[in-house]
Tab-separated table of C-alpha atoms and ligand atoms in Angstrom:
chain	number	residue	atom	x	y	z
Q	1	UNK	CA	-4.765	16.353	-72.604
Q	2	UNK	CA	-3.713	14.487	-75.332
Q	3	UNK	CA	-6.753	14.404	-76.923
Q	4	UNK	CA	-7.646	17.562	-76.618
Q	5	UNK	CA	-4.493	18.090	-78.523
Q	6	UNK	CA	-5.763	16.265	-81.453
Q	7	UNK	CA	-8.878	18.305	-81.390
Q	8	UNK	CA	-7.393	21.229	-81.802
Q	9	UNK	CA	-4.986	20.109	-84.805
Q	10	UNK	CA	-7.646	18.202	-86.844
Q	11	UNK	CA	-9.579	21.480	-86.838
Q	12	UNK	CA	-7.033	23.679	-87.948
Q	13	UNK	CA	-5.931	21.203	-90.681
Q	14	UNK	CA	-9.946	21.477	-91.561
Q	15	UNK	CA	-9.948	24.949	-91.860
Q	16	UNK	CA	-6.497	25.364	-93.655
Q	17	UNK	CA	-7.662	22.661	-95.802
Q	18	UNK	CA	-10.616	24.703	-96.886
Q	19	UNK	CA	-9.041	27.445	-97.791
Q	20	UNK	CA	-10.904	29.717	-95.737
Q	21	UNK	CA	-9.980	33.724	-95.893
Q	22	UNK	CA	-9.378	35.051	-92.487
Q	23	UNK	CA	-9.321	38.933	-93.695
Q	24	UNK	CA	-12.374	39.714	-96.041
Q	25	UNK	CA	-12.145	43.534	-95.344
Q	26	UNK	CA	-11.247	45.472	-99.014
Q	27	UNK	CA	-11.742	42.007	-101.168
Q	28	UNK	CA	-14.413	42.261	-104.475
Q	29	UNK	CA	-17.205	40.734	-104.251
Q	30	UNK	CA	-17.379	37.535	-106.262
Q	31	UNK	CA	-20.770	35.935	-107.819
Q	32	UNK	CA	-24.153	35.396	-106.395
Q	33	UNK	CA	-23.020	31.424	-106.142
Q	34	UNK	CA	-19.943	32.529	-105.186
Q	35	UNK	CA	-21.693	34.644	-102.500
Q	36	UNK	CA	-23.743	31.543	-101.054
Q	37	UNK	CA	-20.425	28.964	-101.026
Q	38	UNK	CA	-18.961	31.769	-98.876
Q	39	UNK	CA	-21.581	32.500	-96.713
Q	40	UNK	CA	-21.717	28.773	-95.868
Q	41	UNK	CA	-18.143	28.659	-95.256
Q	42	UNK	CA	-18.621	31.296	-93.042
Q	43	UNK	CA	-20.855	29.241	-91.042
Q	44	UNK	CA	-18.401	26.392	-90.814
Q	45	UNK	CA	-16.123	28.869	-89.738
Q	46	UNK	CA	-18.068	29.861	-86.771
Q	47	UNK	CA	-19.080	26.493	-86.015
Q	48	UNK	CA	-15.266	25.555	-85.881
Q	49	UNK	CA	-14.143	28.849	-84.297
Q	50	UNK	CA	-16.673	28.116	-81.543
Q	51	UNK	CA	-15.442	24.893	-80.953
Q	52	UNK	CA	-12.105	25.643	-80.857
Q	53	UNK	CA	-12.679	28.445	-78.173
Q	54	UNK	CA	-14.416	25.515	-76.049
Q	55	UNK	CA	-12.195	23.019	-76.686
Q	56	UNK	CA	-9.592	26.043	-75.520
Q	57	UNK	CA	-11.492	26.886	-72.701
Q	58	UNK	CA	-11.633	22.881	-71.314
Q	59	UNK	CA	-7.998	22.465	-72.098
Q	60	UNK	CA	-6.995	25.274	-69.996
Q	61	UNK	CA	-8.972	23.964	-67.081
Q	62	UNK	CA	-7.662	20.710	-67.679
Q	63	UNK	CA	-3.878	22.878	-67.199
Q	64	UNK	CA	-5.109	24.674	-64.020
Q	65	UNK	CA	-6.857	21.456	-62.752
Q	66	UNK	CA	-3.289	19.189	-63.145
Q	67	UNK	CA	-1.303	21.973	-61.928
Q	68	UNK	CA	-2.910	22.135	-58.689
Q	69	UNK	CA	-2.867	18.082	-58.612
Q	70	UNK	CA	1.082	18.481	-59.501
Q	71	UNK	CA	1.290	21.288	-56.761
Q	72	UNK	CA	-0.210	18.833	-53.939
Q	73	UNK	CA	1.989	15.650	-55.128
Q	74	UNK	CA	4.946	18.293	-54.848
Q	75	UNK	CA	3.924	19.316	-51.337
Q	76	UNK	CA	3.042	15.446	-49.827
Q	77	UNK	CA	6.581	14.978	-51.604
Q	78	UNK	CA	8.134	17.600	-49.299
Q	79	UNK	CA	6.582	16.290	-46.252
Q	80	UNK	CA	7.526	13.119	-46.628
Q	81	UNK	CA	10.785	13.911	-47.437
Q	82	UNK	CA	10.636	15.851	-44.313
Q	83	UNK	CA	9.667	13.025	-41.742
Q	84	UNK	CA	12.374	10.949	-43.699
Q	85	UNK	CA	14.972	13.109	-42.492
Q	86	UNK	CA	13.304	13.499	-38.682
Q	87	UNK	CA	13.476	9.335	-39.056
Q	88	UNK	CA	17.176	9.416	-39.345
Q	89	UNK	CA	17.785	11.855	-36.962
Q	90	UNK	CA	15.769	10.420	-34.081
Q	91	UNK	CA	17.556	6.908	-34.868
Q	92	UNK	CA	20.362	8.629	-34.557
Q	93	UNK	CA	19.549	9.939	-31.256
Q	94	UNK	CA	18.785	6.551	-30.154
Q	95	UNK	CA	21.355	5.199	-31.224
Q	96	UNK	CA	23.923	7.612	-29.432
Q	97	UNK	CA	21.553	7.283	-26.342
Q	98	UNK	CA	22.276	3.286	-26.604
Q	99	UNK	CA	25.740	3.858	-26.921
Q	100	UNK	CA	26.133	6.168	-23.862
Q	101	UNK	CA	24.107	4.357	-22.029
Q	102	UNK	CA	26.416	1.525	-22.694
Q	103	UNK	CA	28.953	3.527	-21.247
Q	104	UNK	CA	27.321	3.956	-17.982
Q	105	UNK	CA	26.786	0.341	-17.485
Q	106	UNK	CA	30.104	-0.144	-18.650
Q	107	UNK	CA	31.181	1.989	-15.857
Q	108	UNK	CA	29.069	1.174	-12.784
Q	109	UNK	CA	30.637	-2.816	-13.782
Q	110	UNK	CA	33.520	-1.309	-13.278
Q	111	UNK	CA	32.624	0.472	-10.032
Q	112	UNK	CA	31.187	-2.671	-8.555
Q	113	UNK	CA	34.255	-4.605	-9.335
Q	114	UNK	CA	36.298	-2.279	-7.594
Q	115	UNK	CA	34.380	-1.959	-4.421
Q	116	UNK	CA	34.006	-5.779	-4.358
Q	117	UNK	CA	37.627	-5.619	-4.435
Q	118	UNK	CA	38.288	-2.796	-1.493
Q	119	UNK	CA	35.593	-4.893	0.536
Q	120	UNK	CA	37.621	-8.046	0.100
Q	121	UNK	CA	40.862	-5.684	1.212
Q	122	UNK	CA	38.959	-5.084	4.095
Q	123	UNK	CA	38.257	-8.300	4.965
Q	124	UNK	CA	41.886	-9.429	4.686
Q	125	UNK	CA	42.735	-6.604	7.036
Q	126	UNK	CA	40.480	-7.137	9.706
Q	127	UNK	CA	41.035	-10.828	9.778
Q	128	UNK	CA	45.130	-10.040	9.532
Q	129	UNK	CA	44.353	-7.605	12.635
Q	130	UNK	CA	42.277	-9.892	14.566
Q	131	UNK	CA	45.027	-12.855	13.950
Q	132	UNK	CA	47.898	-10.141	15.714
Q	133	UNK	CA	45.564	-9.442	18.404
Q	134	UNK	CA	44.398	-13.139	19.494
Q	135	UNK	CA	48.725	-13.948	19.105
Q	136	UNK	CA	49.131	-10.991	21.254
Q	137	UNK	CA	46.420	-12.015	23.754
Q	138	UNK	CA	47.577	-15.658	23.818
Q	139	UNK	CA	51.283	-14.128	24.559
Q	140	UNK	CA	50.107	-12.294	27.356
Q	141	UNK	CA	48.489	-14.740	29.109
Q	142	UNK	CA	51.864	-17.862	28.566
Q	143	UNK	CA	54.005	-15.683	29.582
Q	144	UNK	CA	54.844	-14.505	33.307
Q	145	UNK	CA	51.988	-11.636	33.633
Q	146	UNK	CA	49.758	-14.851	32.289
Q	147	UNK	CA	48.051	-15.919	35.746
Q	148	UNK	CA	48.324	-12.342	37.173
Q	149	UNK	CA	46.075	-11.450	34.577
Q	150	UNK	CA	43.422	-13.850	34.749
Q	151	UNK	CA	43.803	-13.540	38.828
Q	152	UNK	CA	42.286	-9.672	37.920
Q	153	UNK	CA	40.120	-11.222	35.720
Q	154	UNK	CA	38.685	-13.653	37.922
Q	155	UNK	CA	38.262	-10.959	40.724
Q	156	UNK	CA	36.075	-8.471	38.419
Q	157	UNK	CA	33.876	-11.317	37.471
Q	158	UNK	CA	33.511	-12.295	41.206
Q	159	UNK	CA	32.683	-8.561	42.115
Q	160	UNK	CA	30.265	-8.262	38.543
Q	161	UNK	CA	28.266	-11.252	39.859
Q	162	UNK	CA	28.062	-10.078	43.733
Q	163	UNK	CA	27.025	-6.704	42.411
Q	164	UNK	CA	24.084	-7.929	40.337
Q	165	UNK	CA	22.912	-10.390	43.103
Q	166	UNK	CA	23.232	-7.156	45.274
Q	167	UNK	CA	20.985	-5.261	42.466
Q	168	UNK	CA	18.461	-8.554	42.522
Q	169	UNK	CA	17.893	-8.560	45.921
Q	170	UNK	CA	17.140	-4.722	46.458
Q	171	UNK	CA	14.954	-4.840	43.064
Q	172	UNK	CA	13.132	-7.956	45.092
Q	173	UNK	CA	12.831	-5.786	48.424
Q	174	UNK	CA	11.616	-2.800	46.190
Q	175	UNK	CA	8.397	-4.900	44.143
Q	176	UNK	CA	7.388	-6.613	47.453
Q	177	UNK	CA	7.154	-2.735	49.078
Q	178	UNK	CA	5.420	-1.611	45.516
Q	179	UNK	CA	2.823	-4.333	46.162
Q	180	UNK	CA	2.291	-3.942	49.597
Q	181	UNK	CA	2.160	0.170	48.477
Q	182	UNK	CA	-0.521	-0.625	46.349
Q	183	UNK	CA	-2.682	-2.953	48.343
Q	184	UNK	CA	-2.873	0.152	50.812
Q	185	UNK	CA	-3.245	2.974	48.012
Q	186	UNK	CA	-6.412	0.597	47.160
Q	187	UNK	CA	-7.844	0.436	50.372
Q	188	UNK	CA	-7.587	3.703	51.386
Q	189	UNK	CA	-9.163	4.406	48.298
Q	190	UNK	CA	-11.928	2.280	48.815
Q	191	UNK	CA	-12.451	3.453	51.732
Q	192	UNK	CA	-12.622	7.101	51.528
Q	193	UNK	CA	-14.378	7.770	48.134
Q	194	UNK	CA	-13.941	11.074	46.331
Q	195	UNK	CA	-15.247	13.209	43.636
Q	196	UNK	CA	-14.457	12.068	40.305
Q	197	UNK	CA	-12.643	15.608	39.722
Q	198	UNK	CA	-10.609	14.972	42.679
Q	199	UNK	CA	-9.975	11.018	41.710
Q	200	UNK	CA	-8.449	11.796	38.356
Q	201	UNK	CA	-6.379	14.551	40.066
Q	202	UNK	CA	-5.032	12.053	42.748
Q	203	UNK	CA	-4.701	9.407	39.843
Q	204	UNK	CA	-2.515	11.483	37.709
Q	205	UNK	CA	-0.402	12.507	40.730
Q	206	UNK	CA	0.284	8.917	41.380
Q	207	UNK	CA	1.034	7.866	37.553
Q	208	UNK	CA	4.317	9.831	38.499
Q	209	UNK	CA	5.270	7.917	41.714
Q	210	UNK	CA	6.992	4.435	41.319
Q	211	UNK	CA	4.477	2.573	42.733
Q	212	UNK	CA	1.864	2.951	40.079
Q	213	UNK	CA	1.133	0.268	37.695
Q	214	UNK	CA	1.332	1.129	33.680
Q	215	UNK	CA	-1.823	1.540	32.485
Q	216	UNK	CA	-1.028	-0.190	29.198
Q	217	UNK	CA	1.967	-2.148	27.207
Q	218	UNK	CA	3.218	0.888	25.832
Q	219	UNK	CA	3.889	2.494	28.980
Q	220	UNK	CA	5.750	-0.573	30.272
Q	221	UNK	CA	7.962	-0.279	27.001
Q	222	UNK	CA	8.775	3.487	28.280
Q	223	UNK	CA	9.727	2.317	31.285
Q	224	UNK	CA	12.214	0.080	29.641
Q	225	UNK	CA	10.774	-3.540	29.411
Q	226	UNK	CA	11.821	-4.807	26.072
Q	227	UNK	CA	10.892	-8.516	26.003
Q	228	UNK	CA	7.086	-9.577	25.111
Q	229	UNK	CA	5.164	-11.394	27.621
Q	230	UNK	CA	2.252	-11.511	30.095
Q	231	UNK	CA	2.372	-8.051	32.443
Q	232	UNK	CA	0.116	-6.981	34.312
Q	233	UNK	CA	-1.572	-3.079	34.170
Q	234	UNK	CA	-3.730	-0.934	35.277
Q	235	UNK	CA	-5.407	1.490	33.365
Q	236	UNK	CA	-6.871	4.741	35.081
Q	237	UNK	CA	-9.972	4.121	37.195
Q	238	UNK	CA	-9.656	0.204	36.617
Q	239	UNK	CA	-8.832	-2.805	38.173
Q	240	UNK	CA	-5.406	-4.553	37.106
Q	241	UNK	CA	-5.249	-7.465	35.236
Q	242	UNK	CA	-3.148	-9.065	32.825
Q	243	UNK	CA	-2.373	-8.615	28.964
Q	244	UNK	CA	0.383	-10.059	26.707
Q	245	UNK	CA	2.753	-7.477	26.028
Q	246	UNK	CA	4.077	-7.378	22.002
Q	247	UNK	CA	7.175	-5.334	22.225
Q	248	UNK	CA	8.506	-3.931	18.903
Q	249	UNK	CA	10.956	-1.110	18.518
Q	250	UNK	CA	8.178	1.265	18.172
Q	251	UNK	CA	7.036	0.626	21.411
Q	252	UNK	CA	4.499	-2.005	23.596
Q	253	UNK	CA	1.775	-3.469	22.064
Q	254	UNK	CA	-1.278	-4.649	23.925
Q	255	UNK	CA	-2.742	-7.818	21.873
Q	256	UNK	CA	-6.267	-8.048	22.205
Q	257	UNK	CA	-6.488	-11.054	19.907
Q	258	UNK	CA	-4.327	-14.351	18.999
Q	259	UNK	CA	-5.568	-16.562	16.710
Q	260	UNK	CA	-2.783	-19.336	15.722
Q	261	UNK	CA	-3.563	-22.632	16.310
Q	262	UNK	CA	-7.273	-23.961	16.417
Q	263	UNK	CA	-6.876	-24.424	20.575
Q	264	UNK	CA	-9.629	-22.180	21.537
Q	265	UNK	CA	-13.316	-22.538	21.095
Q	266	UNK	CA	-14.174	-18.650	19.914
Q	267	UNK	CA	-17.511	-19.725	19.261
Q	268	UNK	CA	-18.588	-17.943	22.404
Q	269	UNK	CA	-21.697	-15.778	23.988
Q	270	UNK	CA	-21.883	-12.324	24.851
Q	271	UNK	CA	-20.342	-12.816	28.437
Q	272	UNK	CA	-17.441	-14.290	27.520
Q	273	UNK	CA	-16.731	-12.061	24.429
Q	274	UNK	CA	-17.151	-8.613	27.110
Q	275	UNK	CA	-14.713	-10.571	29.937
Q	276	UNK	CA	-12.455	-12.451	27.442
Q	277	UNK	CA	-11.395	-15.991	27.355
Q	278	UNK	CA	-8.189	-17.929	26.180
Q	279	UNK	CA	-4.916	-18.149	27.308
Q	280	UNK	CA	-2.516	-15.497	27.292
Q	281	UNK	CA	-0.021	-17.230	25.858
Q	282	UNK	CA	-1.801	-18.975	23.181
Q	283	UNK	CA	-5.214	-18.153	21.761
Q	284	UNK	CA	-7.069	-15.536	23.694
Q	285	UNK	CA	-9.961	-12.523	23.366
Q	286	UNK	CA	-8.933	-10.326	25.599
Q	287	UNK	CA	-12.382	-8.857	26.337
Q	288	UNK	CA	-14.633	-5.869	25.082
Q	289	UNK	CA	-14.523	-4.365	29.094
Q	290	UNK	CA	-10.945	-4.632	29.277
Q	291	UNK	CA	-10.094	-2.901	25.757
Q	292	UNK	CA	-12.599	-0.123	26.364
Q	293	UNK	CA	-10.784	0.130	29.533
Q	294	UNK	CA	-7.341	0.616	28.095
Q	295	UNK	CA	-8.666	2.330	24.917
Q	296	UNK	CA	-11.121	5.446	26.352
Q	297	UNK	CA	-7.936	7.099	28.014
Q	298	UNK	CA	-6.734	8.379	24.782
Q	299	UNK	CA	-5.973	7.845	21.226
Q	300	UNK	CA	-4.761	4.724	20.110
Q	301	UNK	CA	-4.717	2.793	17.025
Q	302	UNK	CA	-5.733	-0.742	16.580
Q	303	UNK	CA	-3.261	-2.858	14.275
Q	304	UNK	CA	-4.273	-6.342	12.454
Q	305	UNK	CA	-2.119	-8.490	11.423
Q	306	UNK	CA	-3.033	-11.765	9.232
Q	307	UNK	CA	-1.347	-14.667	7.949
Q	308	UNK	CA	-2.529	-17.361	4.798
Q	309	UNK	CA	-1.462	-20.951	4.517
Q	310	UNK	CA	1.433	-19.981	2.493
Q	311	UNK	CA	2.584	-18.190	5.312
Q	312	UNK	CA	2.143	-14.805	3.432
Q	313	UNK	CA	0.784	-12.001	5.534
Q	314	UNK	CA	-0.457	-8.784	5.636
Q	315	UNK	CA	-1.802	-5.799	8.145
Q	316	UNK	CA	-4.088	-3.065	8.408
Q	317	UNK	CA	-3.607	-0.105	11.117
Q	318	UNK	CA	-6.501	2.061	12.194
Q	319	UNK	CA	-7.036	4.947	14.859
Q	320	UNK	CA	-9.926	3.858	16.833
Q	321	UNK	CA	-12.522	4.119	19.576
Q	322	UNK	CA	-14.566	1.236	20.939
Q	323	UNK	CA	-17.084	2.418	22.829
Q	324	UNK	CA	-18.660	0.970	26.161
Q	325	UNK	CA	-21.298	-1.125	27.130
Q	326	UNK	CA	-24.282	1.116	26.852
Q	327	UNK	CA	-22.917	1.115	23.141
Q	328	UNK	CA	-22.575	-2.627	22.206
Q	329	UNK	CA	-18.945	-1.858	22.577
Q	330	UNK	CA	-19.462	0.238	19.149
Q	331	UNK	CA	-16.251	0.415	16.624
Q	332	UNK	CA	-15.567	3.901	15.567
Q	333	UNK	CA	-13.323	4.268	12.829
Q	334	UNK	CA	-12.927	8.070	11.744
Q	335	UNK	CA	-12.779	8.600	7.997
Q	336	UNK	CA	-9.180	9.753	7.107
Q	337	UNK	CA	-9.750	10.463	3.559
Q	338	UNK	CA	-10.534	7.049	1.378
Q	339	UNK	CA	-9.934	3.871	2.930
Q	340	UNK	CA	-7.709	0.993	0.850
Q	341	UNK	CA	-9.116	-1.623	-0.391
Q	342	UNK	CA	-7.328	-3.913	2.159
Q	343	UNK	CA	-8.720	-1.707	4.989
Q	344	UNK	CA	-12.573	-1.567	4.050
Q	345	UNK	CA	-13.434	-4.441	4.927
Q	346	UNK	CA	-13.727	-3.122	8.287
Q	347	UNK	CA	-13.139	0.559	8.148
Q	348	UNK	CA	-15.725	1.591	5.493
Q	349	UNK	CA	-18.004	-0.381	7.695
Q	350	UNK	CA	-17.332	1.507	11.114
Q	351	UNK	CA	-17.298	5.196	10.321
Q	352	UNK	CA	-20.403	6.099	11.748
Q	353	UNK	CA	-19.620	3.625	14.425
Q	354	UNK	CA	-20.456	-0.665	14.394
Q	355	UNK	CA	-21.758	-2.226	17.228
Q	356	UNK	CA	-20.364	-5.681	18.419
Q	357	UNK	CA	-22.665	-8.936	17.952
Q	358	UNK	CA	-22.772	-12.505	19.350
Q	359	UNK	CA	-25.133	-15.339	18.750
Q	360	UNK	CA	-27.125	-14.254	21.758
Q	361	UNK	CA	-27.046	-10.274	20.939
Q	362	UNK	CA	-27.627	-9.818	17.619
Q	363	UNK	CA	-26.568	-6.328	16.880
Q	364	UNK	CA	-25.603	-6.037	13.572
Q	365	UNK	CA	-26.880	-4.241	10.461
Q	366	UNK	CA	-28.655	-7.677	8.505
Q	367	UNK	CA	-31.663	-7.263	9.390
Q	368	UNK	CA	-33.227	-11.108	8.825
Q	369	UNK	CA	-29.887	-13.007	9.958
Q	370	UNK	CA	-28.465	-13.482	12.974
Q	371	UNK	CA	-24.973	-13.202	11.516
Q	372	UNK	CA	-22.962	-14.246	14.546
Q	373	UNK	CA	-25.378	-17.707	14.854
Q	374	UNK	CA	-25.211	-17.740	11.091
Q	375	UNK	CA	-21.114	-17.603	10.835
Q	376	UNK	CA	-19.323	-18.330	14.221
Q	377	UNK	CA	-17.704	-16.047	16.790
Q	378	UNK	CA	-18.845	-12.826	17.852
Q	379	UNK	CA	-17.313	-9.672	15.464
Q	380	UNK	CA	-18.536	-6.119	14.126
Q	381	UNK	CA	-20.488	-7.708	11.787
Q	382	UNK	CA	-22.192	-5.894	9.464
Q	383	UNK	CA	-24.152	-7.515	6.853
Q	384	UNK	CA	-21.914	-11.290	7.252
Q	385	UNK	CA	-19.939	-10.968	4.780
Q	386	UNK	CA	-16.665	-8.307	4.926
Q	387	UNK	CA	-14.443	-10.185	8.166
Q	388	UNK	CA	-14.625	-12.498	10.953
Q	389	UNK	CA	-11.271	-12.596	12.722
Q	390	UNK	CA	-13.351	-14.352	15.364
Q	391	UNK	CA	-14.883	-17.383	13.599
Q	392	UNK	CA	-14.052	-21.101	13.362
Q	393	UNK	CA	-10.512	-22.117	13.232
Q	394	UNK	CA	-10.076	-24.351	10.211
Q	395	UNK	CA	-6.524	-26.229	9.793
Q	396	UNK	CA	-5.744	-26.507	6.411
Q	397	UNK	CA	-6.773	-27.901	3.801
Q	398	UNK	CA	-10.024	-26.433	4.952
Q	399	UNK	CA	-13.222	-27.681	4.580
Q	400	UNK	CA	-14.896	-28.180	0.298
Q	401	UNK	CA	-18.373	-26.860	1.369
Q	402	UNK	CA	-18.481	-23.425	1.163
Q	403	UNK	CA	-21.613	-23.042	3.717
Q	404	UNK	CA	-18.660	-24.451	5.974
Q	405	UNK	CA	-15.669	-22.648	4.625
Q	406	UNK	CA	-17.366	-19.247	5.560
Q	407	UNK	CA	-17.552	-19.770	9.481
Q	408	UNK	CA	-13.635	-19.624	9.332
Q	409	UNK	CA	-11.245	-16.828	9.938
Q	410	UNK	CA	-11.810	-14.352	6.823
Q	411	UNK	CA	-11.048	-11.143	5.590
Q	412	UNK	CA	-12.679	-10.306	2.311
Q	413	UNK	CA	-10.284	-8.080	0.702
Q	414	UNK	CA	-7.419	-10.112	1.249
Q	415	UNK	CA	-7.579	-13.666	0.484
Q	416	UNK	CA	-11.524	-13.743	0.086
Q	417	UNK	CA	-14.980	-14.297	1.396
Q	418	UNK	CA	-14.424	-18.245	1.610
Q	419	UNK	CA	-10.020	-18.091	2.522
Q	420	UNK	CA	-9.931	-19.491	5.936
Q	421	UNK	CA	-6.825	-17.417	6.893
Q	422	UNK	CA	-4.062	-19.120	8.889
Q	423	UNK	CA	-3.620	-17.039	11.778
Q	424	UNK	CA	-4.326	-13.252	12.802
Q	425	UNK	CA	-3.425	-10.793	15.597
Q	426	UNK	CA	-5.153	-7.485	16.924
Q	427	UNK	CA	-3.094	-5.114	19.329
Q	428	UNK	CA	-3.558	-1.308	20.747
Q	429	UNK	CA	-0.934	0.815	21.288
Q	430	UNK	CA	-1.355	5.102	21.736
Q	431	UNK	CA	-1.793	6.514	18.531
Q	432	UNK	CA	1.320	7.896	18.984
Q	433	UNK	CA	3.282	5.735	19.388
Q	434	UNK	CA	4.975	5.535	15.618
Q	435	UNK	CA	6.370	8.821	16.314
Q	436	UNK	CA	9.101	8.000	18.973
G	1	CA	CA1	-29.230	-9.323	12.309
């Protein structure tokens, strides 16, 4: 700019400095020499008056150009001006959020203290009440009502005990006629065999009388028994036998499965994994027959519960049906929606149904392994490698080798392929069972 300032004034000194006529119109014409200094002057003129108008034309882009430069700088000024002031504001909104909420914990402190106080009151209360009442009761029985008291006393008690001995010995008389019931329901049965039709019919009549067995845990839990233990039941069309009751506040439990302790070999053939083997009270397989048995008479889920060495443990619940023999006692585990990652490493397995292999019936889905002879145990093994609630007990620390370490107890998406787990438990119960 500036020096296109200077431009400008050198020329105008230049042509003030030479004198140069701007109005020629009306003057006399001078000499012939005259003529020719003019005419070259005129020249210089235009040569000048040219430049100037370009050196006019560049300065007033170079105007236009910086005010639009001076325009932008004006407006990034004004924006950043603007987000100044929505700085402050929100760090003043922060701040008065900090302050109130400040308040608030400021207040529930206070709160706290005070119930902590009226609990204490409470406390003194009660204990002031129960003080009066032990004086009182101690009073009563020093002074002269004292023995007649206790003579009442003694009396109920007497009665209480008679009358549960009473209740003991008609609850005796009462299973001995249920047994002897049943032994003759059973041979009349047997010997006067019936359509199936007519069967079920007689069955169901009978699940009403009192001398019909439960046909699982869960119906013994209905019936009031609260305490776990060996029962014994009898599902429909089916022998009775016994099964270790688990009873929760749900409801009754049948376990299928205890591992805990190492005490059982579960490195066992076909036979013994479709009758079970174990003890009830310890480590046991209840057997594929027997949970097909209870299982095919309705829905029921199947819940397994697992422990680490750390004594951390974790479960997985899934509506089931295991089919029968003719199926390799085939796991079916419907698809509800996507399984968790916990549950797939049986569920995803089972939805199209997974039949159950031993060493000596190899039915699962690897086609050049024997997984069962491979691992330990027989399972619903699919290609070796998702869970084997069934295999090798290992106490801990387990063994380095991993070709070892895999015949344990595992479940894949819990503690991993090579985690001999600690302990584990499988139990039925009707799939509705949550619900009561
Ligand atoms: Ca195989």
């Amino acid at each position: 700019m500036k020096t296109a300032l200077g431009h400008l004034s050198l020329c105008l000194l230049v042509l003030s400095a030479s004198g140069f006529p701007f109005e020629r119109k009306g003057s006399t014409p001078p000499g012939a020499k005259e003529k020719r200094v003019q005419y070259a002057a005129r020249d210089d003129v235009n040569i000048i008056a040219h430049g100037l108008l370009q050196l006019g034309q560049n300065l007033k882009e170079h105007v236009d150009k910086t005010k639009v430069q001076m325009r932008d700088i004006f407006n990034k000024l004004k924006a950043f001006n603007r987000s100044m002031s929505d700085m402050g504001k929100d760090s003043l909104r922060l701040q008065a959020r900090a302050l109130e909420m400040e308040d608030q914990l400021l207040n529930v402190t206070v709160e706290l203290r005070d119930k902590a106080e009226e609990v204490q009151q409470e406390r003194r209360t009660m204990s002031e009440r129960m003080s009066r009442i032990e004086e009182k009761v101690d009073s009563m029985l020093q002074g002269d009502k004292g023995p007649d008291i206790q003579l009442v006393l003694e009396a109920q008690s007497r009665r209480m005990e008679e009358l549960v001995e009473r209740v003991r010995l008609q609850q005796d008389k009462l299973d001995k006629q249920s047994t002897r019931l049943r032994t003759l329901q059973s041979q009349i049965q047997r010997s006067r065999p019936r359509p199936e039709a007519h069967a079920q019919n007689s069955a169901e009549e009978q699940r009403d009388s009192p001398v019909e067995m439960a046909a699982d845990c869960h119906q013994l839990f209905l019936r009031g028994e609260t305490t776990s233990g060996v029962y014994t039941i009898q599902p429909l069309h089916s022998e009775h036998f016994n099964v270790f009751c688990e009873m929760t506040a749900d409801g009754g439990w049948t376990v299928i499965q205890r591992r805990q302790d190492g005490s059982v070999d579960f490195d066992q053939l076909w036979e013994a994994y479709e009758n079970g083997f174990g003890s009830l009270n310890g480590e046991f397989w209840l057997g594929l027959d027997h949970i097909h048995t209870i299982a095919k008479n309705g829905s029921y889920v199947l819940e397994i519960k697992f422990s680490d060495w750390g004594d951390d443990s974790a479960s997985v619940r899934f509506p089931f049906k295991l089919g029968g023999k003719e199926s390799n006692y085939s796991l079916r585990i419907p698809d509800s929606g996507t399984f968790s990652t916990l549950e797939s490493s049986l569920g995803t397995d089972a939805v199209l149904g997974l039949p159950f292999s031993t060493s000596d019936h190899d039915n699962d889905h690897k086609v050049d392994m024997n997984c069962a002879k491979h691992l330990s145990g027989g399972w619903w093994f699919t290609n070796c490698g998702r869970s084997n609630l069934n295999g090798r007990y290992f106490q801990s620390p387990p063994p380095k080798q991993r070709h070892q370490r895999k015949q344990g107890i595992f479940w894949k998406t819990w503690r991993g392929r090579y985690y001999p787990l600690k302990s584990s438990t499988m139990m039925i119960a009707p799939a509705d069972i949550h619900k009561l």
